[in-house]
Tab-separated table of C-alpha atoms in Angstrom:
chain	number	residue	atom	x	y	z
A	1	MET	CA	-16.725	-34.145	-37.624
A	2	HIS	CA	-18.337	-37.489	-36.814
A	3	ASP	CA	-19.384	-38.174	-33.257
A	4	GLN	CA	-18.035	-41.279	-31.535
A	5	THR	CA	-21.291	-43.246	-31.673
A	6	GLN	CA	-21.555	-42.767	-35.428
A	7	LEU	CA	-17.900	-43.685	-35.920
A	8	LEU	CA	-18.347	-46.883	-33.928
A	9	THR	CA	-21.322	-47.943	-36.042
A	10	GLU	CA	-19.310	-47.335	-39.214
A	11	LEU	CA	-16.556	-49.771	-38.178
A	12	ASN	CA	-16.916	-53.417	-39.170
A	13	ASP	CA	-15.259	-56.211	-37.176
A	14	ARG	CA	-12.067	-56.095	-39.245
A	15	SER	CA	-11.711	-52.317	-38.855
A	16	ARG	CA	-12.377	-52.548	-35.123
A	17	GLU	CA	-9.644	-55.152	-34.669
A	18	VAL	CA	-7.103	-53.193	-36.741
A	19	PHE	CA	-7.925	-50.022	-34.822
A	20	ARG	CA	-7.717	-51.725	-31.425
A	21	ARG	CA	-4.399	-53.401	-32.210
A	22	VAL	CA	-2.850	-50.158	-33.511
A	23	VAL	CA	-3.862	-48.292	-30.334
A	24	GLU	CA	-2.745	-51.078	-27.998
A	25	GLY	CA	0.594	-51.355	-29.832
A	26	TYR	CA	1.132	-47.613	-29.639
A	27	LEU	CA	0.231	-47.447	-25.939
A	28	GLU	CA	2.679	-50.269	-25.223
A	29	THR	CA	5.682	-49.043	-27.237
A	30	GLY	CA	5.041	-45.426	-28.190
A	31	ASP	CA	5.947	-46.269	-31.783
A	32	PRO	CA	3.834	-46.261	-34.975
A	33	VAL	CA	2.320	-49.645	-35.788
A	34	GLY	CA	2.766	-50.929	-39.339
A	35	SER	CA	0.736	-53.301	-41.500
A	36	ARG	CA	3.434	-56.012	-41.453
A	37	THR	CA	3.287	-56.117	-37.646
A	38	LEU	CA	-0.488	-56.514	-37.765
A	39	THR	CA	-0.369	-59.409	-40.252
A	40	ARG	CA	1.168	-61.507	-37.450
A	41	GLN	CA	-1.427	-60.423	-34.855
A	42	MET	CA	-4.804	-60.406	-36.600
A	43	SER	CA	-7.323	-63.119	-35.800
A	44	GLU	CA	-7.956	-63.667	-39.523
A	45	LYS	CA	-5.176	-64.103	-42.083
A	46	LEU	CA	-4.887	-60.871	-44.069
A	47	SER	CA	-2.294	-59.478	-46.459
A	48	ALA	CA	-0.314	-56.369	-45.566
A	49	ALA	CA	-1.983	-54.588	-48.482
A	50	THR	CA	-5.466	-55.326	-47.128
A	51	ILE	CA	-4.490	-54.064	-43.675
A	52	ARG	CA	-2.977	-50.899	-45.205
A	53	ASN	CA	-6.299	-50.207	-46.934
A	54	VAL	CA	-8.158	-50.562	-43.612
A	55	MET	CA	-5.636	-48.266	-41.914
A	56	GLN	CA	-6.099	-45.673	-44.658
A	57	ASP	CA	-9.877	-45.776	-44.080
A	58	LEU	CA	-9.321	-45.287	-40.343
A	59	GLU	CA	-7.000	-42.375	-41.101
A	60	TYR	CA	-9.649	-40.810	-43.340
A	61	MET	CA	-12.121	-41.086	-40.431
A	62	GLY	CA	-9.698	-39.166	-38.217
A	63	LEU	CA	-8.935	-42.082	-35.890
A	64	LEU	CA	-5.348	-42.778	-37.000
A	65	GLY	CA	-2.509	-40.583	-38.194
A	66	SER	CA	0.870	-40.970	-39.919
A	67	PRO	CA	3.628	-39.185	-37.992
A	68	HIS	CA	6.175	-40.013	-40.713
A	69	VAL	CA	6.212	-41.030	-44.362
A	70	SER	CA	6.446	-44.659	-43.223
A	71	ALA	CA	3.440	-46.958	-43.345
A	72	GLY	CA	3.134	-46.997	-39.548
A	73	ARG	CA	0.129	-45.379	-37.866
A	74	VAL	CA	-0.580	-43.924	-34.423
A	75	PRO	CA	-3.958	-43.024	-32.898
A	76	THR	CA	-5.102	-39.409	-33.077
A	77	GLN	CA	-6.605	-37.639	-30.077
A	78	LEU	CA	-10.067	-38.573	-31.391
A	79	GLY	CA	-8.887	-42.162	-31.805
A	80	LEU	CA	-7.567	-42.325	-28.246
A	81	ARG	CA	-10.817	-40.874	-26.921
A	82	MET	CA	-12.871	-43.464	-28.809
A	83	PHE	CA	-10.585	-46.274	-27.648
A	84	VAL	CA	-10.900	-45.190	-24.001
A	85	ASP	CA	-14.686	-44.816	-24.213
A	86	GLY	CA	-15.533	-47.828	-26.361
A	87	PHE	CA	-12.719	-50.393	-26.531
A	88	MET	CA	-10.643	-50.206	-23.355
A	89	GLU	CA	-10.680	-53.159	-20.971
A	90	VAL	CA	-10.093	-52.009	-17.401
A	91	GLY	CA	-8.098	-54.453	-15.317
A	92	GLU	CA	-7.879	-55.060	-11.573
A	93	VAL	CA	-5.416	-53.198	-9.372
A	94	HIS	CA	-2.279	-55.362	-9.116
A	95	VAL	CA	-1.602	-56.663	-5.616
A	96	THR	CA	1.773	-54.864	-5.353
A	97	ASP	CA	0.189	-51.554	-6.401
A	98	ARG	CA	-2.585	-52.073	-3.861
A	99	GLN	CA	-0.047	-52.791	-1.114
A	100	ALA	CA	1.949	-49.658	-1.965
A	101	LEU	CA	-1.185	-47.507	-1.720
A	102	ASP	CA	-2.407	-49.204	1.460
A	103	ALA	CA	0.999	-48.518	3.045
A	104	THR	CA	0.350	-44.759	2.835
A	105	LEU	CA	-2.162	-45.181	5.676
A	106	GLY	CA	0.476	-46.367	8.146
A	107	ALA	CA	0.970	-43.167	10.137
A	108	ASN	CA	-1.866	-41.478	11.995
A	109	GLU	CA	-0.861	-37.828	12.186
A	110	PRO	CA	-3.543	-35.215	12.828
A	111	GLY	CA	-4.665	-33.380	9.706
A	112	VAL	CA	-4.779	-34.726	6.187
A	113	GLY	CA	-1.855	-32.894	4.584
A	114	SER	CA	0.767	-35.555	5.297
A	115	LEU	CA	-1.613	-38.349	4.228
A	116	LEU	CA	-2.254	-36.667	0.885
A	117	ASP	CA	1.487	-36.057	0.412
A	118	ARG	CA	2.141	-39.787	0.875
A	119	VAL	CA	-0.725	-40.717	-1.431
A	120	GLY	CA	0.614	-38.367	-4.111
A	121	ALA	CA	4.122	-39.810	-3.829
A	122	ALA	CA	2.793	-43.383	-4.008
A	123	LEU	CA	0.610	-42.622	-7.044
A	124	SER	CA	3.532	-41.013	-8.840
A	125	GLY	CA	5.844	-43.928	-8.071
A	126	ILE	CA	3.339	-46.589	-9.138
A	127	THR	CA	2.219	-44.957	-12.376
A	128	HIS	CA	5.481	-43.185	-13.351
A	129	GLY	CA	3.439	-40.054	-13.986
A	130	ALA	CA	2.878	-36.810	-12.122
A	131	SER	CA	0.286	-37.175	-9.384
A	132	LEU	CA	-2.496	-34.694	-8.797
A	133	VAL	CA	-4.032	-34.468	-5.309
A	134	LEU	CA	-6.694	-31.887	-4.472
A	135	ALA	CA	-7.204	-31.436	-0.744
A	136	PRO	CA	-10.678	-31.690	0.840
A	137	LYS	CA	-12.963	-28.822	0.071
A	138	HIS	CA	-12.866	-26.078	2.625
A	139	GLU	CA	-16.031	-25.021	4.458
A	140	ALA	CA	-15.233	-21.617	5.948
A	141	PRO	CA	-16.677	-18.135	5.409
A	142	ILE	CA	-15.916	-16.838	1.916
A	143	ARG	CA	-14.061	-13.579	1.376
A	144	HIS	CA	-14.133	-13.534	-2.417
A	145	ILE	CA	-15.389	-15.665	-5.311
A	146	GLU	CA	-14.460	-15.457	-8.988
A	147	PHE	CA	-15.383	-17.411	-12.121
A	148	VAL	CA	-12.849	-17.783	-14.950
A	149	SER	CA	-13.851	-19.123	-18.379
A	150	LEU	CA	-11.467	-21.809	-19.689
A	151	GLY	CA	-13.459	-22.459	-22.863
A	152	PRO	CA	-17.051	-22.973	-24.064
A	153	ASP	CA	-17.612	-25.973	-21.766
A	154	ARG	CA	-15.095	-25.462	-18.978
A	155	ALA	CA	-14.745	-22.897	-16.208
A	156	LEU	CA	-12.747	-22.375	-13.041
A	157	VAL	CA	-14.114	-21.016	-9.780
A	158	VAL	CA	-11.593	-19.388	-7.436
A	159	LEU	CA	-12.696	-19.335	-3.792
A	160	VAL	CA	-10.806	-17.157	-1.306
A	161	PHE	CA	-11.780	-17.961	2.289
A	162	ALA	CA	-11.730	-15.693	5.318
A	163	ASP	CA	-8.913	-17.751	6.892
A	164	GLY	CA	-6.659	-17.048	3.891
A	165	GLN	CA	-6.999	-20.404	2.127
A	166	VAL	CA	-7.613	-20.432	-1.623
A	167	GLU	CA	-9.302	-23.193	-3.642
A	168	ASN	CA	-9.636	-23.657	-7.400
A	169	ARG	CA	-12.401	-25.896	-8.711
A	170	VAL	CA	-13.108	-26.782	-12.348
A	171	PHE	CA	-16.707	-27.236	-13.519
A	172	THR	CA	-18.883	-27.231	-16.637
A	173	PRO	CA	-20.842	-23.944	-16.728
A	174	PRO	CA	-24.525	-23.772	-17.713
A	175	PRO	CA	-25.034	-23.517	-21.506
A	176	GLY	CA	-24.866	-20.031	-22.994
A	177	GLN	CA	-22.783	-18.456	-20.265
A	178	THR	CA	-20.200	-15.853	-21.296
A	179	PRO	CA	-17.202	-14.338	-19.445
A	180	SER	CA	-19.297	-11.224	-18.802
A	181	SER	CA	-22.214	-13.205	-17.333
A	182	MET	CA	-19.722	-15.016	-15.094
A	183	ARG	CA	-18.355	-11.679	-13.874
A	184	GLU	CA	-21.900	-10.498	-13.113
A	185	ALA	CA	-22.585	-13.700	-11.152
A	186	ALA	CA	-19.361	-13.255	-9.178
A	187	ASN	CA	-20.152	-9.587	-8.414
A	188	PHE	CA	-23.604	-10.533	-7.154
A	189	LEU	CA	-22.230	-13.337	-4.959
A	190	ASN	CA	-19.418	-11.202	-3.542
A	191	ALA	CA	-21.987	-8.643	-2.397
A	192	LEU	CA	-23.643	-11.401	-0.312
A	193	ALA	CA	-20.678	-13.586	0.571
A	194	GLU	CA	-19.123	-11.900	3.587
A	195	GLY	CA	-19.359	-14.116	6.673
A	196	ARG	CA	-21.172	-16.890	4.820
A	197	THR	CA	-19.912	-20.347	3.863
A	198	LEU	CA	-20.567	-21.689	0.376
A	199	SER	CA	-23.426	-23.846	1.702
A	200	GLU	CA	-25.004	-20.854	3.465
A	201	LEU	CA	-24.634	-18.765	0.322
A	202	ARG	CA	-26.428	-21.409	-1.737
A	203	ALA	CA	-29.254	-21.546	0.834
A	204	ASP	CA	-29.623	-17.737	0.720
A	205	ILE	CA	-29.881	-17.736	-3.065
A	206	ARG	CA	-32.490	-20.525	-2.953
A	207	GLU	CA	-34.580	-18.500	-0.476
A	208	GLU	CA	-34.432	-15.452	-2.764
A	209	ILE	CA	-35.560	-17.559	-5.721
A	210	VAL	CA	-38.574	-18.808	-3.758
A	211	ALA	CA	-39.456	-15.275	-2.625
A	212	ARG	CA	-39.210	-13.840	-6.149
A	213	ARG	CA	-41.256	-16.726	-7.529
A	214	GLN	CA	-44.042	-16.102	-5.018
A	215	GLU	CA	-44.095	-12.380	-5.776
A	216	LEU	CA	-44.159	-13.086	-9.495
A	217	ASP	CA	-46.996	-15.592	-9.159
A	218	THR	CA	-49.097	-13.125	-7.170
A	219	LEU	CA	-48.724	-10.333	-9.734
A	220	ALA	CA	-49.120	-12.605	-12.762
A	221	ALA	CA	-52.237	-14.287	-11.323
A	222	GLU	CA	-54.233	-11.069	-11.656
A	223	LEU	CA	-53.312	-10.714	-15.334
A	224	VAL	CA	-54.080	-14.380	-16.041
A	225	GLU	CA	-57.463	-14.211	-14.261
A	226	SER	CA	-58.433	-11.111	-16.232
A	227	GLY	CA	-57.633	-12.907	-19.492
A	228	LEU	CA	-54.874	-10.483	-20.416
A	229	ALA	CA	-52.091	-13.046	-20.081
A	230	GLN	CA	-51.428	-16.762	-20.097
A	231	TRP	CA	-48.556	-19.015	-19.013
A	232	ALA	CA	-46.527	-20.897	-21.630
A	233	ASP	CA	-44.433	-23.900	-20.565
A	234	GLN	CA	-45.546	-23.442	-16.958
A	235	GLY	CA	-43.468	-25.541	-14.576
A	236	ALA	CA	-40.576	-25.810	-17.034
A	237	PRO	CA	-37.218	-24.275	-16.034
A	238	TYR	CA	-37.827	-21.285	-18.331
A	239	GLU	CA	-41.575	-20.705	-18.488
A	240	ARG	CA	-42.960	-17.580	-20.180
A	241	LEU	CA	-45.864	-15.276	-19.432
A	242	ILE	CA	-47.529	-14.227	-22.706
A	243	VAL	CA	-49.370	-10.916	-22.421
A	244	ARG	CA	-52.168	-10.105	-24.908
A	245	GLY	CA	-53.589	-6.714	-25.854
A	246	ARG	CA	-51.037	-4.456	-24.178
A	247	SER	CA	-52.937	-1.368	-25.401
A	248	ASN	CA	-55.924	-2.464	-23.279
A	249	LEU	CA	-53.922	-2.725	-20.058
A	250	LEU	CA	-54.118	0.993	-19.255
A	251	ASP	CA	-53.392	1.017	-15.512
A	252	GLY	CA	-51.762	-2.418	-15.733
A	253	GLU	CA	-48.595	-1.161	-17.459
A	254	GLU	CA	-46.815	-0.669	-14.137
A	255	ASP	CA	-47.606	-4.269	-13.113
A	256	LEU	CA	-46.308	-5.511	-16.442
A	257	ASP	CA	-42.976	-3.734	-15.958
A	258	ARG	CA	-42.747	-5.153	-12.457
A	259	ILE	CA	-43.399	-8.662	-13.779
A	260	ARG	CA	-40.749	-8.211	-16.458
A	261	SER	CA	-38.265	-7.056	-13.817
A	262	LEU	CA	-39.115	-10.000	-11.561
A	263	PHE	CA	-38.624	-12.422	-14.450
A	264	ASP	CA	-35.161	-11.005	-15.160
A	265	ASP	CA	-34.234	-11.173	-11.486
A	266	LEU	CA	-35.538	-14.733	-11.133
A	267	GLU	CA	-33.602	-16.015	-14.161
A	268	ARG	CA	-30.431	-14.297	-12.967
A	269	LYS	CA	-30.679	-15.915	-9.538
A	270	ARG	CA	-31.451	-19.303	-11.092
A	271	ASP	CA	-28.262	-19.039	-13.162
A	272	ILE	CA	-26.254	-18.081	-10.065
A	273	ALA	CA	-27.755	-20.961	-8.068
A	274	GLU	CA	-26.773	-23.310	-10.897
A	275	PHE	CA	-23.211	-21.949	-10.791
A	276	LEU	CA	-23.026	-22.717	-7.079
A	277	ASP	CA	-24.482	-26.205	-7.549
A	278	LEU	CA	-21.958	-27.012	-10.277
A	279	THR	CA	-18.998	-26.014	-8.102
A	280	GLU	CA	-20.077	-28.763	-5.706
A	281	GLU	CA	-20.678	-31.458	-8.326
A	282	GLY	CA	-18.379	-34.177	-9.624
A	283	ASP	CA	-18.470	-37.686	-11.007
A	284	GLY	CA	-16.410	-40.870	-11.232
A	285	VAL	CA	-13.037	-41.361	-12.902
A	286	ARG	CA	-12.666	-38.916	-15.776
A	287	ILE	CA	-10.064	-38.992	-18.536
A	288	PHE	CA	-8.954	-35.848	-20.356
A	289	ILE	CA	-6.810	-36.520	-23.430
A	290	GLY	CA	-4.549	-33.973	-25.123
A	291	SER	CA	-6.189	-30.612	-25.768
A	292	GLU	CA	-9.311	-31.729	-23.827
A	293	ASN	CA	-7.102	-31.028	-20.804
A	294	LYS	CA	-7.680	-27.245	-20.931
A	295	LEU	CA	-6.822	-26.645	-17.279
A	296	PHE	CA	-3.176	-27.512	-17.836
A	297	SER	CA	-2.969	-26.464	-21.516
A	298	LEU	CA	-0.820	-29.520	-22.244
A	299	SER	CA	-1.729	-30.711	-25.715
A	300	GLY	CA	0.510	-33.771	-25.379
A	301	SER	CA	-0.719	-34.934	-21.981
A	302	SER	CA	-3.578	-36.857	-20.450
A	303	LEU	CA	-5.229	-36.483	-17.054
A	304	VAL	CA	-6.982	-39.356	-15.265
A	305	VAL	CA	-8.814	-38.030	-12.212
A	306	SER	CA	-11.374	-39.291	-9.701
A	307	PRO	CA	-13.101	-37.478	-6.819
A	308	TYR	CA	-13.181	-38.822	-3.266
A	309	MET	CA	-16.104	-38.455	-0.866
A	310	ASN	CA	-16.731	-38.066	2.847
A	311	ALA	CA	-19.066	-40.174	4.996
A	312	ASP	CA	-22.075	-38.185	3.717
A	313	ARG	CA	-21.198	-39.105	0.104
A	314	LYS	CA	-20.245	-35.512	-0.655
A	315	ILE	CA	-17.291	-34.930	-2.976
A	316	ILE	CA	-14.564	-33.177	-1.005
A	317	GLY	CA	-11.458	-33.570	-3.185
A	318	ALA	CA	-9.817	-35.495	-6.022
A	319	VAL	CA	-6.760	-37.569	-6.906
A	320	GLY	CA	-5.325	-38.171	-10.348
A	321	VAL	CA	-2.380	-38.859	-12.610
A	322	ILE	CA	-0.983	-36.641	-15.366
A	323	GLY	CA	1.122	-38.283	-18.053
A	324	PRO	CA	1.645	-38.653	-21.804
A	325	THR	CA	-1.323	-39.461	-24.032
A	326	ARG	CA	-0.009	-43.012	-24.365
A	327	LEU	CA	-0.731	-43.811	-20.732
A	328	ASN	CA	-1.668	-47.408	-19.955
A	329	TYR	CA	-5.278	-46.331	-19.323
A	330	GLY	CA	-6.495	-49.856	-18.557
A	331	ARG	CA	-4.035	-50.007	-15.644
A	332	ILE	CA	-4.113	-46.335	-14.513
A	333	VAL	CA	-7.916	-45.961	-14.306
A	334	PRO	CA	-8.465	-48.666	-11.634
A	335	ILE	CA	-5.419	-47.402	-9.658
A	336	VAL	CA	-6.824	-43.860	-9.556
A	337	ASP	CA	-10.285	-45.178	-8.674
A	338	TYR	CA	-8.903	-47.366	-5.875
A	339	THR	CA	-6.821	-44.460	-4.494
A	340	ALA	CA	-9.856	-42.147	-4.425
A	341	GLN	CA	-11.917	-44.745	-2.563
A	342	LEU	CA	-9.049	-45.349	-0.129
A	343	VAL	CA	-8.640	-41.655	0.717
A	344	GLY	CA	-12.408	-41.261	1.057
A	345	ARG	CA	-12.647	-44.155	3.537
A	346	VAL	CA	-9.774	-42.811	5.659
A	347	LEU	CA	-11.163	-39.272	5.826
A	348	SER	CA	-14.686	-40.557	6.552
A	349	GLY	CA	-13.271	-42.631	9.425
A	350	ARG	CA	-11.439	-39.643	10.857
A	351	GLY	CA	-14.583	-37.559	10.634
A	352	LYS	CA	-16.449	-40.072	12.796
A	353	GLY	CA	-13.710	-40.219	15.380
């Protein structure tokens, strides 16, 4: 399978225009776009036969598909992804949409639940899709934590707090993690979690990493000074201690086992610390198309989501829209982005009050 960058370089100007017009036509009408339609739209005068040849090339590349025997084409999931990442022009939020979202701030009830309900209703009404609103992240002592694998590059963390609230957060796990390694990480964290918030738990793990590192350095220094060992990739995330002439260690065998044990413990805690960091991370507006949307398992849907932040620029929640893959992405993306910024400003203001 080609990656998107390679596909883009393989498209000439004519192919790019045909591809863009097919996707835009499909997003507007939901119907396959045929060569005769494109002959009236193209910037250069081309025959229907020439356009059909270009469309066949795009189909061969996996960017277009034929839902019926007819000559019309629709974008594939790969095609939609490439259009969103490389061709889409994002517009401004229309003044009426902005006014509808701003109106959700009218009331000033305590708590954020009613505000988020109004925001969700406004988003749904404006976009004609299902709204997704994730409430601010909770910072209370944790009762239980669990990691659930959703696929090779997607995982869910379930946080159960001491006050009974439950939060689900989706993140990208560190490379090479398996369901069993996630269970081990959760078991380790649950043994420490009682009475601690997520932030306190992260701080505790960081302290343990520092302590193990110091102990490891002290033991390893003696082997290095004696010439029996040397560091490889020192300072890198996964440095190695290479031991030479094990048969000459004699009384040093016990130290070597201790070092090996410390290495294992250090790497385990580093992985767990990375898990905790990733549950706190997020980025700007993200678009999940079709089967990329593993959380909902809706192969025919798209999710446009953006996090919102508090006054300290920490991500505390998210808003989004779920709809068919032929969403008007150029319109939906700025609406979701504007909504996230709006909610963030309101909650930051309340936090200062």
